[in-house]
Every structure is written in C-alpha cells, then in structure tokens.
Coordinates of C-alpha atoms and ligand atoms in Angstrom, one line a residue:
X1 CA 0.0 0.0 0.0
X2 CA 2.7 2.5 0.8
X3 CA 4.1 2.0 -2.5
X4 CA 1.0 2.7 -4.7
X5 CA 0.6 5.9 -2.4
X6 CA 4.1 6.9 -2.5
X7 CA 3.6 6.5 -6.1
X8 CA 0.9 8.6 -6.1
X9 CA 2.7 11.3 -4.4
X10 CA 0.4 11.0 -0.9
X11 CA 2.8 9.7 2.0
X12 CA 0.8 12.0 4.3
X13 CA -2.9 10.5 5.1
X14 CA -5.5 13.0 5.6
X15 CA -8.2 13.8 7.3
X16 CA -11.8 13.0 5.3
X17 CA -12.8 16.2 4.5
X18 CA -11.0 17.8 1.5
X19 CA -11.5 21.3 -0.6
X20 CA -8.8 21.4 -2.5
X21 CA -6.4 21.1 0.5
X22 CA -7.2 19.1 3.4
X23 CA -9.1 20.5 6.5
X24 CA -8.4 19.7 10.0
X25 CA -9.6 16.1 11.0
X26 CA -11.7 15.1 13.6
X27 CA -11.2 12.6 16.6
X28 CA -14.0 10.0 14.6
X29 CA -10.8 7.5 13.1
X30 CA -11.5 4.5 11.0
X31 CA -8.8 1.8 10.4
X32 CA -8.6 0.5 6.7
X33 CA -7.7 -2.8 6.2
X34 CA -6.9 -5.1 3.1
X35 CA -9.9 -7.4 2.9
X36 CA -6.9 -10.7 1.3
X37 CA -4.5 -10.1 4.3
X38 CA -6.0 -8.3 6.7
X39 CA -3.4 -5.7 7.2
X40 CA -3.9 -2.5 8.2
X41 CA -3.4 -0.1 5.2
X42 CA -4.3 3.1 7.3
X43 CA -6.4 5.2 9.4
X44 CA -8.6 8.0 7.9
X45 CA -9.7 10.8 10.3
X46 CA -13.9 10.7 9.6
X47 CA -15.4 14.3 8.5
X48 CA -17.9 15.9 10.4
X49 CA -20.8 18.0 9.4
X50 CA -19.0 21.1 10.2
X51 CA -16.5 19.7 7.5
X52 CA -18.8 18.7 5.2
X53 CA -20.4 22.1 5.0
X54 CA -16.8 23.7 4.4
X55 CA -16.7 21.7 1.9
X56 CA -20.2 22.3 0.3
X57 CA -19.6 26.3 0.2
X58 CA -16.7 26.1 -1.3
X59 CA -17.6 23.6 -4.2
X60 CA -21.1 26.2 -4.6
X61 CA -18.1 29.5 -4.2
X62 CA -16.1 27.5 -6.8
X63 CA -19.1 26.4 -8.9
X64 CA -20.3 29.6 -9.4
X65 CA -17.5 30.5 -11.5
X66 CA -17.3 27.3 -13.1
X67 CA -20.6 27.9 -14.7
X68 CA -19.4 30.8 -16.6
X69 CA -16.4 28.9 -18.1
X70 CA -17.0 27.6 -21.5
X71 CA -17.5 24.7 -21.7
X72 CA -14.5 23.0 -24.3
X73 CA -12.4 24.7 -21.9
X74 CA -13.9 23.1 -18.9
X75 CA -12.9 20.1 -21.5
X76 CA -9.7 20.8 -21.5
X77 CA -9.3 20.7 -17.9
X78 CA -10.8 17.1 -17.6
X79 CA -8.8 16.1 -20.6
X80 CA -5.9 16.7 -18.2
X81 CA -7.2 14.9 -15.1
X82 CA -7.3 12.3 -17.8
X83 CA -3.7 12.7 -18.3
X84 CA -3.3 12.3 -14.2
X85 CA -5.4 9.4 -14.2
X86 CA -3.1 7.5 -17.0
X87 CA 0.1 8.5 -15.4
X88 CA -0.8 6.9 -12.5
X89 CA -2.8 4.0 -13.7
X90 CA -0.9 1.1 -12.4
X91 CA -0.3 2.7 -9.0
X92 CA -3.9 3.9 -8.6
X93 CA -5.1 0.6 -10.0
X94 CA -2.9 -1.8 -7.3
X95 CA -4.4 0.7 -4.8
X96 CA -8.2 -0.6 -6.0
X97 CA -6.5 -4.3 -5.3
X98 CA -5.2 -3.4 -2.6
X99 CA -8.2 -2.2 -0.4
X100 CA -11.1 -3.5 -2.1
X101 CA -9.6 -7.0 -3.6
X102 CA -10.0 -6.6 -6.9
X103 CA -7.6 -9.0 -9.3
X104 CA -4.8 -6.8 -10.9
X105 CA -6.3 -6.6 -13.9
X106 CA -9.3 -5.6 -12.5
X107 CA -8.2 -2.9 -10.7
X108 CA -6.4 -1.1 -13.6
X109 CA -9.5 -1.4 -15.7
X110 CA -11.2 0.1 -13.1
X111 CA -9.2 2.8 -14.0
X112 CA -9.0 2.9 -17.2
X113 CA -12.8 3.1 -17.2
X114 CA -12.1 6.3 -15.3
X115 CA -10.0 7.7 -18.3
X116 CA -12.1 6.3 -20.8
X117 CA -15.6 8.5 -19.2
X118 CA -12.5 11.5 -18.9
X119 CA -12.1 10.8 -22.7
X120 CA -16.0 10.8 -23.3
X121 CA -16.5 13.9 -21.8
X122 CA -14.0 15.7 -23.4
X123 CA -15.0 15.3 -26.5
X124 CA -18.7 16.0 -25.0
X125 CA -18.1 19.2 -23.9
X126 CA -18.0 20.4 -27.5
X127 CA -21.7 18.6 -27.8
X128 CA -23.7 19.7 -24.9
X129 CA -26.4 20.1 -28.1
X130 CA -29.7 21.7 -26.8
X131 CA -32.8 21.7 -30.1
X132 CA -34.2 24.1 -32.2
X133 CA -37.9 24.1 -32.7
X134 CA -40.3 25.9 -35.1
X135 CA -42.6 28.2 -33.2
X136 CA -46.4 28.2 -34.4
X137 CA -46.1 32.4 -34.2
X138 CA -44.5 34.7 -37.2
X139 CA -41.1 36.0 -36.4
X140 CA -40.5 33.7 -33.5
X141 CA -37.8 31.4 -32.7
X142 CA -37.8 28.7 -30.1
X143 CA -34.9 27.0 -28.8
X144 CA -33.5 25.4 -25.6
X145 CA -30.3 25.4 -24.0
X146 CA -28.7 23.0 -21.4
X147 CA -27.5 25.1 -18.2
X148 CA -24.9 23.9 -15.8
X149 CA -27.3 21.9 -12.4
X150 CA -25.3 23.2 -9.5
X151 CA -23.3 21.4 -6.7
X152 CA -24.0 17.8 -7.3
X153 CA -23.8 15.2 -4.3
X154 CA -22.1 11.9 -5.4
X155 CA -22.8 8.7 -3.3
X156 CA -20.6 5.8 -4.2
X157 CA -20.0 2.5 -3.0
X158 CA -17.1 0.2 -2.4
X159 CA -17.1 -2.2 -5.2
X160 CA -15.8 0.7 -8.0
X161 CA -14.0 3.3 -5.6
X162 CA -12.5 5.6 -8.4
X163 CA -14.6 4.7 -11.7
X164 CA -18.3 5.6 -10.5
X165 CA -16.5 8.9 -9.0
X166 CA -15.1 9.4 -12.5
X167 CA -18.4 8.6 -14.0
X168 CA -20.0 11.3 -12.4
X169 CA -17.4 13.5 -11.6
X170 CA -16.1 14.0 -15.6
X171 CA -19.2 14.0 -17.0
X172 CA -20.9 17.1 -14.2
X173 CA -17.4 19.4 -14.6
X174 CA -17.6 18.9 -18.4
X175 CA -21.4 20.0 -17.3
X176 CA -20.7 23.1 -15.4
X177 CA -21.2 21.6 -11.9
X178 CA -19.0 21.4 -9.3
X179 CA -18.9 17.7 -7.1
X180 CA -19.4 16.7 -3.6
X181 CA -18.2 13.2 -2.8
X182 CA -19.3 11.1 -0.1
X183 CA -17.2 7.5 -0.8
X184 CA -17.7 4.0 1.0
X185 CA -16.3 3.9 4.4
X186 CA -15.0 0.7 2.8
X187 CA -12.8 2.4 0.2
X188 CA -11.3 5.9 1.5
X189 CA -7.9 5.3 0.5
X190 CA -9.0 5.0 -3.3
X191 CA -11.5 7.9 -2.9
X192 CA -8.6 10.3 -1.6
X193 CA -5.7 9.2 -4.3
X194 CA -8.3 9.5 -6.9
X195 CA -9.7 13.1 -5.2
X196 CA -5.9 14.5 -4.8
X197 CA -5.2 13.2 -8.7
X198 CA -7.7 15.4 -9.6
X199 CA -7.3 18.1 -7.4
X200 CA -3.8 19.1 -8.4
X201 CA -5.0 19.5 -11.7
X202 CA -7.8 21.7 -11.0
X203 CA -5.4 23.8 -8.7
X204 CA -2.9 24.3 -11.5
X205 CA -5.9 25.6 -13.3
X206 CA -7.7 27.8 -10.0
X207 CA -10.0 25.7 -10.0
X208 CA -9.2 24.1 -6.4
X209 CA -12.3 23.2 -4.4
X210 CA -14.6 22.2 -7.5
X211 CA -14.2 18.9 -6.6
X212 CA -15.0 18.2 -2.7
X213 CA -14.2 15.0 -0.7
X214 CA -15.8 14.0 2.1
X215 CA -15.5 10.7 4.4
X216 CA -18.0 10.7 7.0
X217 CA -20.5 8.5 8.2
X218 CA -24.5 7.9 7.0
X219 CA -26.0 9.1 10.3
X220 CA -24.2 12.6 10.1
X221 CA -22.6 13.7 6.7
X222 CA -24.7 11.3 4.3
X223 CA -28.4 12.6 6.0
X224 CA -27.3 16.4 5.9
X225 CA -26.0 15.9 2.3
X226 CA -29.4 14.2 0.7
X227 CA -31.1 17.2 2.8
X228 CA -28.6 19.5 1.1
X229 CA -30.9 22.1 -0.5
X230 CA -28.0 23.2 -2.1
X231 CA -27.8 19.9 -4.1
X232 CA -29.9 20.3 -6.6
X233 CA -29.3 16.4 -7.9
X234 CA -28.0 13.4 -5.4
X235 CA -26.3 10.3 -7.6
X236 CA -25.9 7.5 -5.5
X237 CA -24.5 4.1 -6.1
X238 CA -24.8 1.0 -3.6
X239 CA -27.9 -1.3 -1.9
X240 CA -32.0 -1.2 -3.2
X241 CA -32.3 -0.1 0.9
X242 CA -29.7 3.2 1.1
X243 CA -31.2 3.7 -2.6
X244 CA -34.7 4.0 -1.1
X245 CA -33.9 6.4 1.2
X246 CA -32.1 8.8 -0.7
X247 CA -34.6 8.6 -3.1
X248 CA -37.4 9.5 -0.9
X249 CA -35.5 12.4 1.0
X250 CA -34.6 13.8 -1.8
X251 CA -38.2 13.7 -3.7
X252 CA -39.2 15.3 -0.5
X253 CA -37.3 18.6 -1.0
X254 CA -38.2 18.0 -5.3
X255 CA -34.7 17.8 -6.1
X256 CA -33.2 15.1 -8.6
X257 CA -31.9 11.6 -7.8
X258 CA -29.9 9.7 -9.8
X259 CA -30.2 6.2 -8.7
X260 CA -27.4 2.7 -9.3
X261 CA -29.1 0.0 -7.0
X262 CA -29.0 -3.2 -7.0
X263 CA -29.0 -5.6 -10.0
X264 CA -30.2 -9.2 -10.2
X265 CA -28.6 -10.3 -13.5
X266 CA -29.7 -13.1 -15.9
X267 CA -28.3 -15.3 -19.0
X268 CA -30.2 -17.1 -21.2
X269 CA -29.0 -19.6 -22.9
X270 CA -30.4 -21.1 -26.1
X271 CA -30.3 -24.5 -27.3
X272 CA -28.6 -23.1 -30.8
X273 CA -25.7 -21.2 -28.1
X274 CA -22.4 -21.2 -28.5
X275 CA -21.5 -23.1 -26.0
X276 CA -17.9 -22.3 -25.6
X277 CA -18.4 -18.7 -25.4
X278 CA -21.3 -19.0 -23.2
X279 CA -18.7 -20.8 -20.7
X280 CA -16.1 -18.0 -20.2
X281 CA -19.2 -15.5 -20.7
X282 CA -20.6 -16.9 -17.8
X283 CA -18.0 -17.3 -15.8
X284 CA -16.2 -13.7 -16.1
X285 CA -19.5 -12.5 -15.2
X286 CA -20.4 -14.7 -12.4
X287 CA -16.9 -15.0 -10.5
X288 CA -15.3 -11.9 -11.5
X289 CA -14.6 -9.0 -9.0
X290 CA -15.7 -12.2 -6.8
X291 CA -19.1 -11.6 -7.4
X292 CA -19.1 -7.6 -6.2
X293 CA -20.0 -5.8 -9.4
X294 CA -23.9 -4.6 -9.6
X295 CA -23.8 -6.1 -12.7
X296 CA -22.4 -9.7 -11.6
X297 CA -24.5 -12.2 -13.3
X298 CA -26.6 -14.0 -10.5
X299 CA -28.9 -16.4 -12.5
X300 CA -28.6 -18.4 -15.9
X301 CA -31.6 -20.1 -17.5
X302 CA -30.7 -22.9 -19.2
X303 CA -32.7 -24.7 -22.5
X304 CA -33.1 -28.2 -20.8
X305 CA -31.6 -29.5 -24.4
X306 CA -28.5 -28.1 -23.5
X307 CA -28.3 -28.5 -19.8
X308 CA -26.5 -31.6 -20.3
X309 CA -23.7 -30.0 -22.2
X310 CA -22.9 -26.5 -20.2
X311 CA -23.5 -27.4 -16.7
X312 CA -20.3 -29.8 -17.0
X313 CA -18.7 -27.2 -18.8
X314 CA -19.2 -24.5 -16.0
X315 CA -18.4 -27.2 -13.3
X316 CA -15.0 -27.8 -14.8
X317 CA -14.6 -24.0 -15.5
X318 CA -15.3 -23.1 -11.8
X319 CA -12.6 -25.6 -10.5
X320 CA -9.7 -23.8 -12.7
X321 CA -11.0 -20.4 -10.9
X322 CA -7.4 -19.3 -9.1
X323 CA -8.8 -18.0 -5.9
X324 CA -6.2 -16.0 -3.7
X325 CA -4.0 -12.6 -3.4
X326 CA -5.6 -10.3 -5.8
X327 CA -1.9 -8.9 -6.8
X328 CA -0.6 -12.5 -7.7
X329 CA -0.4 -14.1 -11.1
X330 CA -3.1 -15.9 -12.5
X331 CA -5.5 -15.7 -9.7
X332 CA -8.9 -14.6 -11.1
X333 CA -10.9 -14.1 -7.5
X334 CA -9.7 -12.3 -4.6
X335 CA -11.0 -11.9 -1.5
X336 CA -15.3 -10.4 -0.4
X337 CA -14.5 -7.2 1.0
X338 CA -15.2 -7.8 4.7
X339 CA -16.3 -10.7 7.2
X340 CA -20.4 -9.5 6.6
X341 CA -20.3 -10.0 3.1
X342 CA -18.8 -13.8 4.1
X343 CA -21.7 -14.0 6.3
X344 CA -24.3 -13.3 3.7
X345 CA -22.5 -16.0 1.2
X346 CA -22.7 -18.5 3.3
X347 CA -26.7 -17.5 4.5
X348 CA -27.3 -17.4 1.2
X349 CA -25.9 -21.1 0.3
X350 CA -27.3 -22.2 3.8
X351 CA -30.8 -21.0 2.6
X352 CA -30.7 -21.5 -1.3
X353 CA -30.1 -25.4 -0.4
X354 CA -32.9 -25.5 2.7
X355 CA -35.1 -24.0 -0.7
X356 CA -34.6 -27.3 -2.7
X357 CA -31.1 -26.0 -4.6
X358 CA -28.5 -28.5 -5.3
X359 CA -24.7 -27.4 -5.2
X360 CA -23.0 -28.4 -7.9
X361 CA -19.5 -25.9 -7.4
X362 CA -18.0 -24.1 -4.4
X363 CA -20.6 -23.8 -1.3
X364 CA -17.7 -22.6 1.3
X365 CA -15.5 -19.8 2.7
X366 CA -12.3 -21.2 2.2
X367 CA -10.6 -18.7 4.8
X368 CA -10.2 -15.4 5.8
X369 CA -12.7 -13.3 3.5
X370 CA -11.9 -15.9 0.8
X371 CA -14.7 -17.4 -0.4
X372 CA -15.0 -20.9 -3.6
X373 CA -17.3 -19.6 -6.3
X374 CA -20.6 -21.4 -5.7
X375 CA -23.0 -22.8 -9.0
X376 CA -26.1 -24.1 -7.3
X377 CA -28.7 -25.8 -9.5
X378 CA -32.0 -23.6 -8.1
X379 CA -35.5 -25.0 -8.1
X380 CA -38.1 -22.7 -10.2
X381 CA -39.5 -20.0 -8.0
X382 CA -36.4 -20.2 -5.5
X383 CA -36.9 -17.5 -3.2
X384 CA -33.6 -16.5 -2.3
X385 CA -33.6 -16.0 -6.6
X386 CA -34.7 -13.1 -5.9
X387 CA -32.5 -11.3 -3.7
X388 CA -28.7 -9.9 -5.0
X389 CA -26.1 -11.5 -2.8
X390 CA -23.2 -9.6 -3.3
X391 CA -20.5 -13.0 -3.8
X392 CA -19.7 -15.0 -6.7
X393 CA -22.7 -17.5 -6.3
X394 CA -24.9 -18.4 -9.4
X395 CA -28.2 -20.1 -9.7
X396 CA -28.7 -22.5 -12.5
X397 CA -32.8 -23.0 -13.6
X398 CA -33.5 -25.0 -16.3
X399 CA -36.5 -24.2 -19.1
X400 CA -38.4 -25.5 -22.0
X401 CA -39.2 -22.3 -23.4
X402 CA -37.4 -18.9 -24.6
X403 CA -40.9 -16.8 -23.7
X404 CA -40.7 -18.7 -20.7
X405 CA -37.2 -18.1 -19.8
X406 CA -37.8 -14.6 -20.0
X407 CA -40.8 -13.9 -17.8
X408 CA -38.8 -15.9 -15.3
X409 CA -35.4 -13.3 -15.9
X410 CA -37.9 -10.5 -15.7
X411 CA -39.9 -11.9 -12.1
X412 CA -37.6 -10.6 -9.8
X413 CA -37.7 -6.5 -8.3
X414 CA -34.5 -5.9 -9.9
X415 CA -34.0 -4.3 -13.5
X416 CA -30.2 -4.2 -14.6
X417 CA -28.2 -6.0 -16.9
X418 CA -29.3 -9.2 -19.0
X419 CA -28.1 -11.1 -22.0
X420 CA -28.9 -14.0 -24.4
X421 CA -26.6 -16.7 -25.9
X422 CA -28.0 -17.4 -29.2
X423 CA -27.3 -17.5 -33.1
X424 CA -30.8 -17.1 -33.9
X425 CA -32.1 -13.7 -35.0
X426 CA -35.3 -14.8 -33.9
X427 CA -34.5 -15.2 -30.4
X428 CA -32.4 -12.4 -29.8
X429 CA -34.6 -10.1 -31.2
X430 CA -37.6 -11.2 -29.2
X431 CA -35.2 -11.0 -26.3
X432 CA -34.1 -6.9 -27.3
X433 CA -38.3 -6.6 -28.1
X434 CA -40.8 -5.1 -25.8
X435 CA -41.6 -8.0 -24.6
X436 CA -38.4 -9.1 -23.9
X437 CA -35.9 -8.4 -21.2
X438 CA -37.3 -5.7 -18.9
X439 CA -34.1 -4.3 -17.9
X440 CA -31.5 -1.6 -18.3
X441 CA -29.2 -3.5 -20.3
X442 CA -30.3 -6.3 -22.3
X443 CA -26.9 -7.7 -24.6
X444 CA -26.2 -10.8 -27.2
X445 CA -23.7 -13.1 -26.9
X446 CA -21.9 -11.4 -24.3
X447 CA -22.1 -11.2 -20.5
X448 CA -24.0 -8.8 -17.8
X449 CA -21.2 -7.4 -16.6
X450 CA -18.1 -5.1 -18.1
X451 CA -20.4 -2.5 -19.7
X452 CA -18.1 0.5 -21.9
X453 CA -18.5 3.5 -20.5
X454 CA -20.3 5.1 -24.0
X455 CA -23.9 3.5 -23.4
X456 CA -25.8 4.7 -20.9
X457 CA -25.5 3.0 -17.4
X458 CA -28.8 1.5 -15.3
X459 CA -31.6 -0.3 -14.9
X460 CA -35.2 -0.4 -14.1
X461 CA -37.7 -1.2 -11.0
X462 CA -35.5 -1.5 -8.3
X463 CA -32.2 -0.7 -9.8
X464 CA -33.3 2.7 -9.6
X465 CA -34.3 4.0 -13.1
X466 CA -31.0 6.0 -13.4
X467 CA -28.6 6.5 -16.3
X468 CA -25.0 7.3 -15.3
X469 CA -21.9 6.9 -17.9
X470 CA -22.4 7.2 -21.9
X471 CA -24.8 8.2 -24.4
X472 CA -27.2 11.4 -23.2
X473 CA -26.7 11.0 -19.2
X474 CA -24.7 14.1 -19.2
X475 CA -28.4 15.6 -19.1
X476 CA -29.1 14.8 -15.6
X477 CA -26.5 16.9 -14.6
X478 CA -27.8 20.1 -16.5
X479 CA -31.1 21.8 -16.4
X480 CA -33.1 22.9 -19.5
X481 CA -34.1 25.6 -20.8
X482 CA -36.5 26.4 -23.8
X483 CA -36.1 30.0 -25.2
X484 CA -38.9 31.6 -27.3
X485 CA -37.6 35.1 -29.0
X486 CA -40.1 37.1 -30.7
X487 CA -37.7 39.3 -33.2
X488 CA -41.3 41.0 -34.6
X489 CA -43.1 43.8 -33.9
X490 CA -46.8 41.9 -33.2
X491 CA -47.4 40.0 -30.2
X492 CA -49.3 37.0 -31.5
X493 CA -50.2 34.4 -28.8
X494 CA -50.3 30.8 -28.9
X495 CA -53.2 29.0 -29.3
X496 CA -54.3 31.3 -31.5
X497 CA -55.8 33.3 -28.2
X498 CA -56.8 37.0 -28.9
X499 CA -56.4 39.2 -25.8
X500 CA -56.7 42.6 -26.8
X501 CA -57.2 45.2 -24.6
X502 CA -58.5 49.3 -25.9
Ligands
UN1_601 C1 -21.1 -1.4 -10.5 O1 -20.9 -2.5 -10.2 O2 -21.6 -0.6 -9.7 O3 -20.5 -2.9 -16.2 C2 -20.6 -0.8 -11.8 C3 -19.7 -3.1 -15.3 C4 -18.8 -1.9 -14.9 C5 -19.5 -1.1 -14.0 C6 -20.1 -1.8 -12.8 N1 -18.5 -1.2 -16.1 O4 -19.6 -4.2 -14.8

C-alpha cells in the first residue's frame, strides 16, 4: 500500500474532508484494512458536518464560476485529469486491489474506465447540443439550451471506488457543476488518491475546491447531504435499501436523484448457443470482481436440451477459478470485502439449499474473506432468486421455453443488466423486443457485466431507473431551458388566443 501511495505522491494520510487542501480532522478515526491479508493499510480521520459544509460552500463559491467557463475549456481541464489518471494507472489501480480485492487486472481497468468517461467527456463538452424548434407564431424562434445543475452530491459504493466517481465527476465538470463526494467507508484510501489526482489539476488551473471529498458517516454527513438544498441532484451508487432512502429524502425537498441499485442479473442460454463462449461469458461474469460488481451475473436459464452439455462445462470452469492474493499471477478471484459479506454468502448457500437447490460448485469460505465460487442448480420460483447476494454465487434453472425463460429473468424487483446466448435472429430479437428483457441492459452473446463506459448506465424497478456513464446522461447533470424570441413587432399568442385590450 505504501508503494502505490508513495507513487501517487500521498505519504501524508488526511483527514476525510478535503476542498482542494485538506481541513483539520476530527477525533472520529476509522482503520482500513486489506480485505486478502487483513493488514492495516491506514487510518482515515472521519469528517464531520461542520467539515462537510466547508466543503459544500466552497464547491457552490467555486461552482459559481465554473458555470461561466465555457464549456470545451472546462474540457480541457478534464482532458488533463485524464492525463493524471493514465500517469498513474498502475499505481492507482494496485491501490483498488489493494483495499477492495480486486484482481490486478481488474483494478487497472477500473481505472481505465475512469479515463475512458474523462475521454467521453472531453470530446462531450463540445456537444452539450440543446434543439431548435419551429414556433407556431410569425417572427418567432424557439430554442432550448442546457444550463450547468449546480453542486451535485455523489454517493458511491465500495465495489468501483475511483470509476463511479469518475463517472459522475467528468461527466458534471464537463457539465458546469462542481462535485461533492461522499465515498464508501470501505474504500477511503481510493476515494482520496483518486480526489488529490484530480485536485492538483484543478489547482494548477484555479480551480481548487470544485471537486470536494468527504468521508464521513451515513448518520451525520450522508443525511445532511441528501437534505442539502444546495444539491440540486444526489447520484448514488450502492444497496435497493440506502437507494430507497435517498430517493425518498430527496423527492421530499423536489430535487433530482440519480439512482445505481442493485442488480439481479440473468443469462439465457439457447439450445442453438455457442457453448464455448457462453462458458467464459458466464463465468467472467459470475466470479469476476468475486461476485461484487452490480452487474455480476446472479442467474442463468438454461434450455433443458442443453443442460446436459454447459452445466459440466461451468463445473470444470469453476474448479480452474485461481482464488487467492488479488496482486498475484493468474488468480482470477480475490477476497469479499469484509467478514459480513462472508456471512451473507454463506446464508445465502445455507438457505438456497434448505429451498430445494443443489450445489454443484464451491458452497464454502475457504478462509479469511476468501470465499470458492458457488453454481447451485436452483429449483423454479427459488426465493432467495430473488434477492442480490453480493458473492460470486450463481443459480442454474432450467426451461423448455425462450418466452418462458424470459418472464422468469424478468420476475424478480430488480432491472439491470441481461443477456442472451443465441445465433438465432429470432431469439435475440424477441429477447431486445418489448416484450423481452425488462431491464436496463439487455446484450447478445456477451455477458452482464463489463459494460463501456459510451452506453448509458442502469436499470429499471429497483435498480433505480437511473442513467450514469455514456450516451445522453450528461443531461441529468444540466437543467433545461426552452427559449422563445419574438424578433417582430406583433405580439401573437399561442393557441391562436386573442387578448386585446382598448
Ligand atoms: C457497479 O458494479 O456498480 O458494467 C458498476 C460493469 C462496470 C461497472 C459496474 N463497467 O460491470
């Protein structure tokens, strides 16, 4: 750990509440440990509310410049915390492994994901494209334009540290807002590298302060922040239950949520799939990030033709998962993040077997936080189906047919990610169709998880509704504004409403 934050330039741990330089900390102290060895990496002083509302007036003080500063150049500035990010890619990525247990790999594409969104919005902040209308009147002109929101309040949660952040973050500066940042309590070390990356670039600029971090805890900073009615717009990332909340505080004061929940993923696969791919599709998605990603895949329905054939296949593939240090060669799954998320695996297992499910893979912590990626052949209508677990265990139902199969993906509160292995046109389309998957994401031959950062990110029902990431999510983070000009020398109404008066 001291190496990737030596790298990083940050040999000095901070207190949690940061405006560009850090404030004084508070006696509230959490340790940080590494969820494979159990070491302590550090010990982050907690922010109060006091601190968070530093914080918050200067990102608003800061902000209100910000506004005013045209956008491409606002660009330019993210194209250079892009820049930061990708000189310090391999550090800042070991320092995702490090505290949250991602594989190497895994933790540098987190990272890259960051630059990629950085990339996105630079080129976005020449395309912030409001319409043009034709007004009904003579000698009118109607267009709208897309105004910068405000302070924004980011929410994120342990299992992507540094690329929700970025997600957010790159796409709101590009917007004209400044960002507030309340990360996990699981993940402070990533939140403040990635924070103090970008901070040094926006001081270079003056521009300290856009960017706030703040570390503090639910009870204080998280329920002063959602009440914030400075915050025009509250993204949060994590759980269907913190996602509730925030939601409902912050309908209560009219403001705008932006809600990642919880995902309850699904594959189905055809009897015309490729088989092969299917495998390592499924497997990526079901045992990578060990199971942590809101996008993990959870079920897989199964033509009964082919059962047979792939539930081998997956068996064999499970046993050649290399589960162990994150940083070390070849292993594919490190470590759950903490002792409760080894206690919901095992419930989980525990109750998926007392509902009629058979294990056919895994089924055990194997020590520490390390856990054997579980396949468990689920009865239909499983209950425990229908919750996330966040660990790598998958539920295998078989069907006879593709409509079917679908309603059954579609049956559970969740709405994320989906996908179909198939080679007929027929199938996949029904699958993209109205009545086919209900969720978010719905892909072909390809797994839930490891979306690009250029489509839009979320999902439905209890995923939240939200869209963070790629195509037009940048207009959450702006208001709108529809213009009409009259350049005549009549007043004509709409409507075609006389109201003259003498
Ligand atoms: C998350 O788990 O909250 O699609 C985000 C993916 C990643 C993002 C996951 N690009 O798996």
């Amino acid at each position: 750990m001291l190496n990737s934050l030596t790298g990083l330039g940050l040999s000095d741990l901070n207190p949690g509440a940061w405006a560009g330089s850090a404030l004084p900390a508070s006696s509230d102290v959490i340790d940080v440990h590494n969820p494979a060895s159990g070491a302590l990496l550090g010990r982050v002083a907690l922010a109060d509310v006091a601190q968070y509302e530093r914080v918050v007036a200067e990102a608003c003080r800061v902000q209100a410049e910000w506004r005013m500063f045209p956008a491409p150049r606002r660009g330019e500035i993210v194209r250079q915390i892009g820049d930061a990010l990708r000189a310090v890619k391999v550090e800042l990525g070991e320092l995702v492994s490090l505290e949250v247990g991602k594989i190497r790999a895994e933790g540098q594409g987190e990272v890259q994901e960051s630059i990629d969104i950085a990339d996105f919005s630079v080129g976005l902040s020449r395309q912030l494209y409001g319409l043009t209308m034709h007004s009904e009147r003579p000698s009118h002109r109607m267009y709208e334009q897309w105004h910068p929101l405000g302070t924004i309040g980011v929410i994120t949660a342990f299992n992507f540290p540094n690329a929700v952040w970025a997600w957010n973050a790159m796409l709101a500066a590009v917007c004209g807002d400044a960002v507030v940042w309340k990360p996990s309590l699981k993940a402070p070390l990533t939140a403040i590298a990635t924070h103090v990356v970008a901070e040094q670039v926006l001081a270079k600029h003056g521009w300290s302060g856009l960017f706030g971090l703040v570390i503090g805890r639910d009870a204080g900073v998280g329920e002063t922040m959602i009440r914030d009615p400075r915050l025009p717009l509250i993204s949060a990332t994590g759980s269907v239950r913190m996602g509730r909340h925030v939601g409902q505080v912050v309908a209560g004061r009219l403001a705008r949520s932006l809600l990642e929940l919880g995902g309850n993923n699904a594959i189905i696969v055809e009897p015309d799939a490729d088989l092969a791919l299917a495998t390592r599709a499924i497997v990526f998605a079901a045992a990578g990030t060990a199971g942590q990603r809101c996008t993990t895949l959870r079920r897989i329905f199964v033509h009964r033709s082919i059962s047979g054939a792939l539930i081998p296949k997956l068996v064999a593939a499970y046993g050649q998962i290399k589960v162990g240090d994150p940083l070390a060669e070849g292993v594919l799954m490190g470590p759950l993040i903490d002792a409760g998320a080894v206690e919901a695996y095992e419930h989980a297992i525990t109750t998926a077997l007392a509902q009629g499910g058979e294990l056919l893979a895994g089924g055990r912590r194997l020590h520490g936080n390390f856990v054997a990626p579980t396949l468990i052949r689920a009865v239909r209508d499983m209950a425990i189906c229908r919750e996330e677990t966040f660990a790598p265990i998958l539920y295998v139902v078989e069907y006879d047919d593709l409509a079917d199969a679908i309603h059954m993906q579609n049956d559970v509160p969740q709405g994320l990610s989906s996908s179909i292995f198939t080679n007929s046109f027929r199938s996949a389309e029904l699958f993209l169709s109205a009545k086919g998957s209900d969720c978010g994401i719905a892909n072909v031959n390809i797994g839930t998880s490891g979306a690009e950062i250029g489509g839009a990110f979320g999902g439905e029902k209890e995923t939240g509704g939200g869209r963070e990431s790629g195509s037009d999510s940048w207009k959450a983070y702006m208001r709108r504004q529809t213009n009409t000009l009259n350049y005549g020398t009549d007043l004509p109404l709409a409507q075609g409403i006389r109201f003259d008066v003498g």
